[in-house]
mmCIF file of C-alpha atoms in Angstrom:
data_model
loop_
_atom_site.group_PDB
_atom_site.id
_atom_site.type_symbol
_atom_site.label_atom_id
_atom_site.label_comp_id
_atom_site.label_asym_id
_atom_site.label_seq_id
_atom_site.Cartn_x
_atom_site.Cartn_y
_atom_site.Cartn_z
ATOM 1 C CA UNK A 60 12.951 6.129 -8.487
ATOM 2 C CA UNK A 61 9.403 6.524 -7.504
ATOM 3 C CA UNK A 62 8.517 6.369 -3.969
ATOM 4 C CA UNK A 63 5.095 5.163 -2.778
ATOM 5 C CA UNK A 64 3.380 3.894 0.693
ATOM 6 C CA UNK A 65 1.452 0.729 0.936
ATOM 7 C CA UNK A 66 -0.428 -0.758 3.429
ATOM 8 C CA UNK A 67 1.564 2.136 5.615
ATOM 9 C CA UNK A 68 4.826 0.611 4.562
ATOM 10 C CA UNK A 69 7.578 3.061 2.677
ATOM 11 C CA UNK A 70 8.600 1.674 -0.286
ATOM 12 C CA UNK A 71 11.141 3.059 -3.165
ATOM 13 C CA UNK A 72 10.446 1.923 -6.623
ATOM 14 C CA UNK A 73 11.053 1.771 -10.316
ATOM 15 C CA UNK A 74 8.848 0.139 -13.029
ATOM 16 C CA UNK A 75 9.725 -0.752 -16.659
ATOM 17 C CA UNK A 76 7.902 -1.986 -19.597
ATOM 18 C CA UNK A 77 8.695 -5.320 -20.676
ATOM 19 C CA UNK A 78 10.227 -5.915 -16.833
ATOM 20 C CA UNK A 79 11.837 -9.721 -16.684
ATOM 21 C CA UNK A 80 10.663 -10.098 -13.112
ATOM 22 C CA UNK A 81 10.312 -8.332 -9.970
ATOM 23 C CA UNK A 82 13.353 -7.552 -7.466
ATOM 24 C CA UNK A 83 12.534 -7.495 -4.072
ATOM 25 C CA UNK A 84 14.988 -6.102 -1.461
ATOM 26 C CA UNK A 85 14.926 -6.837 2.430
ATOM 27 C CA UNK A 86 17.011 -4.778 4.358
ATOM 28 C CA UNK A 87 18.916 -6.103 7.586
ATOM 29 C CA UNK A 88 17.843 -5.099 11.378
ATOM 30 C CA UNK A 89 18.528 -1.345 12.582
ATOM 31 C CA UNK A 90 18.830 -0.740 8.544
ATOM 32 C CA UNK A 91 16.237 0.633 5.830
ATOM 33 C CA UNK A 92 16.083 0.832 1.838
ATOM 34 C CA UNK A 93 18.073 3.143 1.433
ATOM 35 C CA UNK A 94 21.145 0.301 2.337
ATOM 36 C CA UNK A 95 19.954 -0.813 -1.676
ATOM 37 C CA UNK A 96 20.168 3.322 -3.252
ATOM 38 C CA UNK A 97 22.564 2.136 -5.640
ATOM 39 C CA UNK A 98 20.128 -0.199 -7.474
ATOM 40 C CA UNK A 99 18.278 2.222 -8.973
ATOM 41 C CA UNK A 100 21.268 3.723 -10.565
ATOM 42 C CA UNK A 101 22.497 0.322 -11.635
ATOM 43 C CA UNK A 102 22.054 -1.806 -15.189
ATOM 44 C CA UNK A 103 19.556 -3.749 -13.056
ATOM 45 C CA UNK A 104 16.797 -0.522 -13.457
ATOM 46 C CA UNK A 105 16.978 -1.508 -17.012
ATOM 47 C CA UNK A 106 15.438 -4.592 -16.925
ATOM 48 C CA UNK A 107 13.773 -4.981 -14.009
ATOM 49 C CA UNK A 108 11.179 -3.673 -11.989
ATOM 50 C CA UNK A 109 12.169 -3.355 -7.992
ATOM 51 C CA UNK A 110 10.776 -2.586 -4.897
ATOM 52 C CA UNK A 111 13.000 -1.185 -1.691
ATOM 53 C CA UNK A 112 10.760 -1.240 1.435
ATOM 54 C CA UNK A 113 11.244 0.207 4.593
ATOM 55 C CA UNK A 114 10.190 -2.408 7.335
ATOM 56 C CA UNK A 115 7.739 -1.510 9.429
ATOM 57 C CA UNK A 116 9.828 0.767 12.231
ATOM 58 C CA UNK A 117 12.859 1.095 9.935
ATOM 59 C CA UNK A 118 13.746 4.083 7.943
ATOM 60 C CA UNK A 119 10.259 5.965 6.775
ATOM 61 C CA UNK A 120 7.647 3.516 7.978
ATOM 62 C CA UNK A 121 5.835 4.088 11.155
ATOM 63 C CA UNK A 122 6.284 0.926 14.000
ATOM 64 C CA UNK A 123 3.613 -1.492 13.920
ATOM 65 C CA UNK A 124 3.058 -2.829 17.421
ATOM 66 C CA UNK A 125 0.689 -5.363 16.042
ATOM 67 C CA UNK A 126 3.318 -7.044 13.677
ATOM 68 C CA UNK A 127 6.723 -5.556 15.534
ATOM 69 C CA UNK A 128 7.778 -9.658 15.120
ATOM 70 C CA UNK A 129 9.969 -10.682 12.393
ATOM 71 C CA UNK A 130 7.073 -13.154 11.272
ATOM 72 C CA UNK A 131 5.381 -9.993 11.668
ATOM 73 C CA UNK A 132 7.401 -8.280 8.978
ATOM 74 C CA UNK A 133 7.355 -11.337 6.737
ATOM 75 C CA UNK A 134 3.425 -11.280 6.536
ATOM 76 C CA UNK A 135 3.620 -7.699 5.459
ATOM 77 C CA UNK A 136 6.294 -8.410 2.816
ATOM 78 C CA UNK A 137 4.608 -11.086 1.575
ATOM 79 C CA UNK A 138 1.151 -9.094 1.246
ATOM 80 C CA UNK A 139 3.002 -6.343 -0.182
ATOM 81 C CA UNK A 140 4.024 -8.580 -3.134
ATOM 82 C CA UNK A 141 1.213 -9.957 -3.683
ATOM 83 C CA UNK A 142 -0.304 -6.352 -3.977
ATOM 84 C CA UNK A 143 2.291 -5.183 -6.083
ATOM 85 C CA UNK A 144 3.542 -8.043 -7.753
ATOM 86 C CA UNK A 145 0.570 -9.861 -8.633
ATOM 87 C CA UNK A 146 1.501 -13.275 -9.879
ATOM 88 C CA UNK A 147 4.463 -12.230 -11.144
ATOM 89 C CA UNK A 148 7.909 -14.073 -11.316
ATOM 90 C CA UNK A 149 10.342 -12.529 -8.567
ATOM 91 C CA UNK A 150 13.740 -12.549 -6.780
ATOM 92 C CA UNK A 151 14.484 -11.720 -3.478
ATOM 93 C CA UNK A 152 17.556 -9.765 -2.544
ATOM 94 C CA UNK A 153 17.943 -9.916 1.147
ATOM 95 C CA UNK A 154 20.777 -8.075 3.455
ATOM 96 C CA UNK A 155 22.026 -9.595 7.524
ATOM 97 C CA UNK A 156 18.435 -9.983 9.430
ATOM 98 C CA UNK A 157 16.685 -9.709 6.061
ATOM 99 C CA UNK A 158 18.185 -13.048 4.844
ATOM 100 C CA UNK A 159 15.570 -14.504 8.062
ATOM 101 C CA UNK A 160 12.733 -13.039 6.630
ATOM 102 C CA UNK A 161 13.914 -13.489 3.013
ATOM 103 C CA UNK A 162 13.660 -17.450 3.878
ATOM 104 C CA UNK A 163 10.857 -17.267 5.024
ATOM 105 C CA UNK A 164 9.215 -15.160 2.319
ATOM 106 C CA UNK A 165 10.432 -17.526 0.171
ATOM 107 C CA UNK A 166 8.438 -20.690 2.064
ATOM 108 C CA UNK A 167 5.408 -18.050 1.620
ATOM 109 C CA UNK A 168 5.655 -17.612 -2.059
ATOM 110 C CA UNK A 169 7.243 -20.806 -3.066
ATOM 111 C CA UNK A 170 7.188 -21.149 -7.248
ATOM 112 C CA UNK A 171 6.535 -17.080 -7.857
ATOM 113 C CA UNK A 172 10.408 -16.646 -6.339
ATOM 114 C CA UNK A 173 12.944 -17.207 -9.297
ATOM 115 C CA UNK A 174 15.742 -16.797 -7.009
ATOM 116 C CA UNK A 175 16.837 -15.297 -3.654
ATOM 117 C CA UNK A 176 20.262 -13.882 -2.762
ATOM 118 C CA UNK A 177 21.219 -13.812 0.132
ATOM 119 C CA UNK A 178 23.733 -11.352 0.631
ATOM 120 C CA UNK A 179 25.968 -12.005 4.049
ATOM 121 C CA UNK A 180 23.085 -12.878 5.478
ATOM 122 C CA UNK A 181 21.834 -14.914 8.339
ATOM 123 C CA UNK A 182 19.787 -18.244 7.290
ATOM 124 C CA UNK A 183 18.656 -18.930 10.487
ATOM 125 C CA UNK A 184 18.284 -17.571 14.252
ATOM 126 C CA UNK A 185 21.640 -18.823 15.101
ATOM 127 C CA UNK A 186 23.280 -17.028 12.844
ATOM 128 C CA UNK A 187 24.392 -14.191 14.151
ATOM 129 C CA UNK A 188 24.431 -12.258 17.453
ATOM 130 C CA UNK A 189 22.411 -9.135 17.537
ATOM 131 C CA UNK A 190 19.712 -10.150 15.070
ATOM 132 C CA UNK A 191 19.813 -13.699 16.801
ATOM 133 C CA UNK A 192 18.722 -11.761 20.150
ATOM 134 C CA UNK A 193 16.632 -9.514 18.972
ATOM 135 C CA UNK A 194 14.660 -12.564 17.078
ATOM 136 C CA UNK A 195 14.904 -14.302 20.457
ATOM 137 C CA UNK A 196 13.274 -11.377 22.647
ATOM 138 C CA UNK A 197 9.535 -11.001 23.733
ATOM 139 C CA UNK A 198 8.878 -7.843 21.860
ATOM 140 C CA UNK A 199 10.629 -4.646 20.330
ATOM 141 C CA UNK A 200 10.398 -2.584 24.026
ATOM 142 C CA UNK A 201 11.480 -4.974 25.441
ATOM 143 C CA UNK A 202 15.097 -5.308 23.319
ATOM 144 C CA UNK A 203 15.419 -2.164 22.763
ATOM 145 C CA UNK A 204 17.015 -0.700 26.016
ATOM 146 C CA UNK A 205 19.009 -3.914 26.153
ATOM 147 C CA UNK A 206 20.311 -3.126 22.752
ATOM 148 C CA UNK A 207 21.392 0.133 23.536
ATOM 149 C CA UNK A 208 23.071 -1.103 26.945
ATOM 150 C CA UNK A 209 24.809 -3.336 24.627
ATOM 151 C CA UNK A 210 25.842 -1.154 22.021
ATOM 152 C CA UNK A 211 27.287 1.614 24.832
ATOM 153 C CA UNK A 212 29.078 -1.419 26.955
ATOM 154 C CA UNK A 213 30.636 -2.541 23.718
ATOM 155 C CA UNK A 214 31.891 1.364 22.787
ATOM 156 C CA UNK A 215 33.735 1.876 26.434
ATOM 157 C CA UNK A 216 36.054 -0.897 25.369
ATOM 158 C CA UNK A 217 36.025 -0.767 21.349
ATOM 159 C CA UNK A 218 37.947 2.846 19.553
ATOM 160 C CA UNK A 219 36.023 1.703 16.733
ATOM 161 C CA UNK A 220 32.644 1.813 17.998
ATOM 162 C CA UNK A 221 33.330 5.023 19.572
#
């Protein structure tokens, strides 16, 4: 694994000669890259070349108040593939909030994505109930003290959350 920053974005990668296409990983809200670790120690590093980001304000990479949206996040992504990628073929892997953005990248890209997993993800807004709010709210300050409220109202009644 190789680990590079890109347009102030924290990515982990792995290149190899002769790649069949590009993987592209989107990690799900409150998450980072390191959620896809494993798949540099899997039989996909053998044929493949992939790219882990961090979203911008997840894991290594700084917040970006002027793209803390998850439109926002797609925009990057897709200008990070086009950086790195170039024209060529991918697949997006895409985890819970990811699977949003994953659609959406894939509307962005159209033919240069092969395929797109979606793995027990969210295909729209709707979808789900944290991600679905925090897509819904005005801006990242804004849901943030709500999600914590949330989170510690949920832990006084649940042994499992505490």
């Amino acid at each position: 694994m190789k680990i590079l920053t890109h347009n102030n974005v924290f990515l982990r990668t792995h290149q190899v000669p002769e790649a069949k296409l590009d993987l592209w990983f989107v990690h799900g809200f409150g998450a980072s890259g390191s959620s896809f670790r494993e798949v540099f120690v899997s039989p996909l590093a053998e044929n493949f070349n992939l790219y882990v980001p961090d979203l911008p304000g997840f894991g290594a990479s700084p917040f970006r108040s002027d793209e803390a949206t998850m439109q926002g996040s797609t925009r990057i992504l897709t200008g990070l593939i086009r950086d790195l990628s170039g024209s060529r073929p991918v697949t997006l892997i895409a985890h819970s909030l990811g699977g949003i953005i994953g659609t959406w990248l894939c509307q962005q890209l159209r033919s240069q994505v092969h395929g797109y997993i979606n793995i027990e993800g969210n295909l729209t807004k709707a979808d789900t109930f944290f991600s679905g709010l925090a897509a819904r709210a005005n801006s990242a300050e804004e849901f943030y003290p709500f999600f914590i409220r949330e989170i510690f109202n949920k832990m006084a009644d649940d042994e499992a959350l505490q």
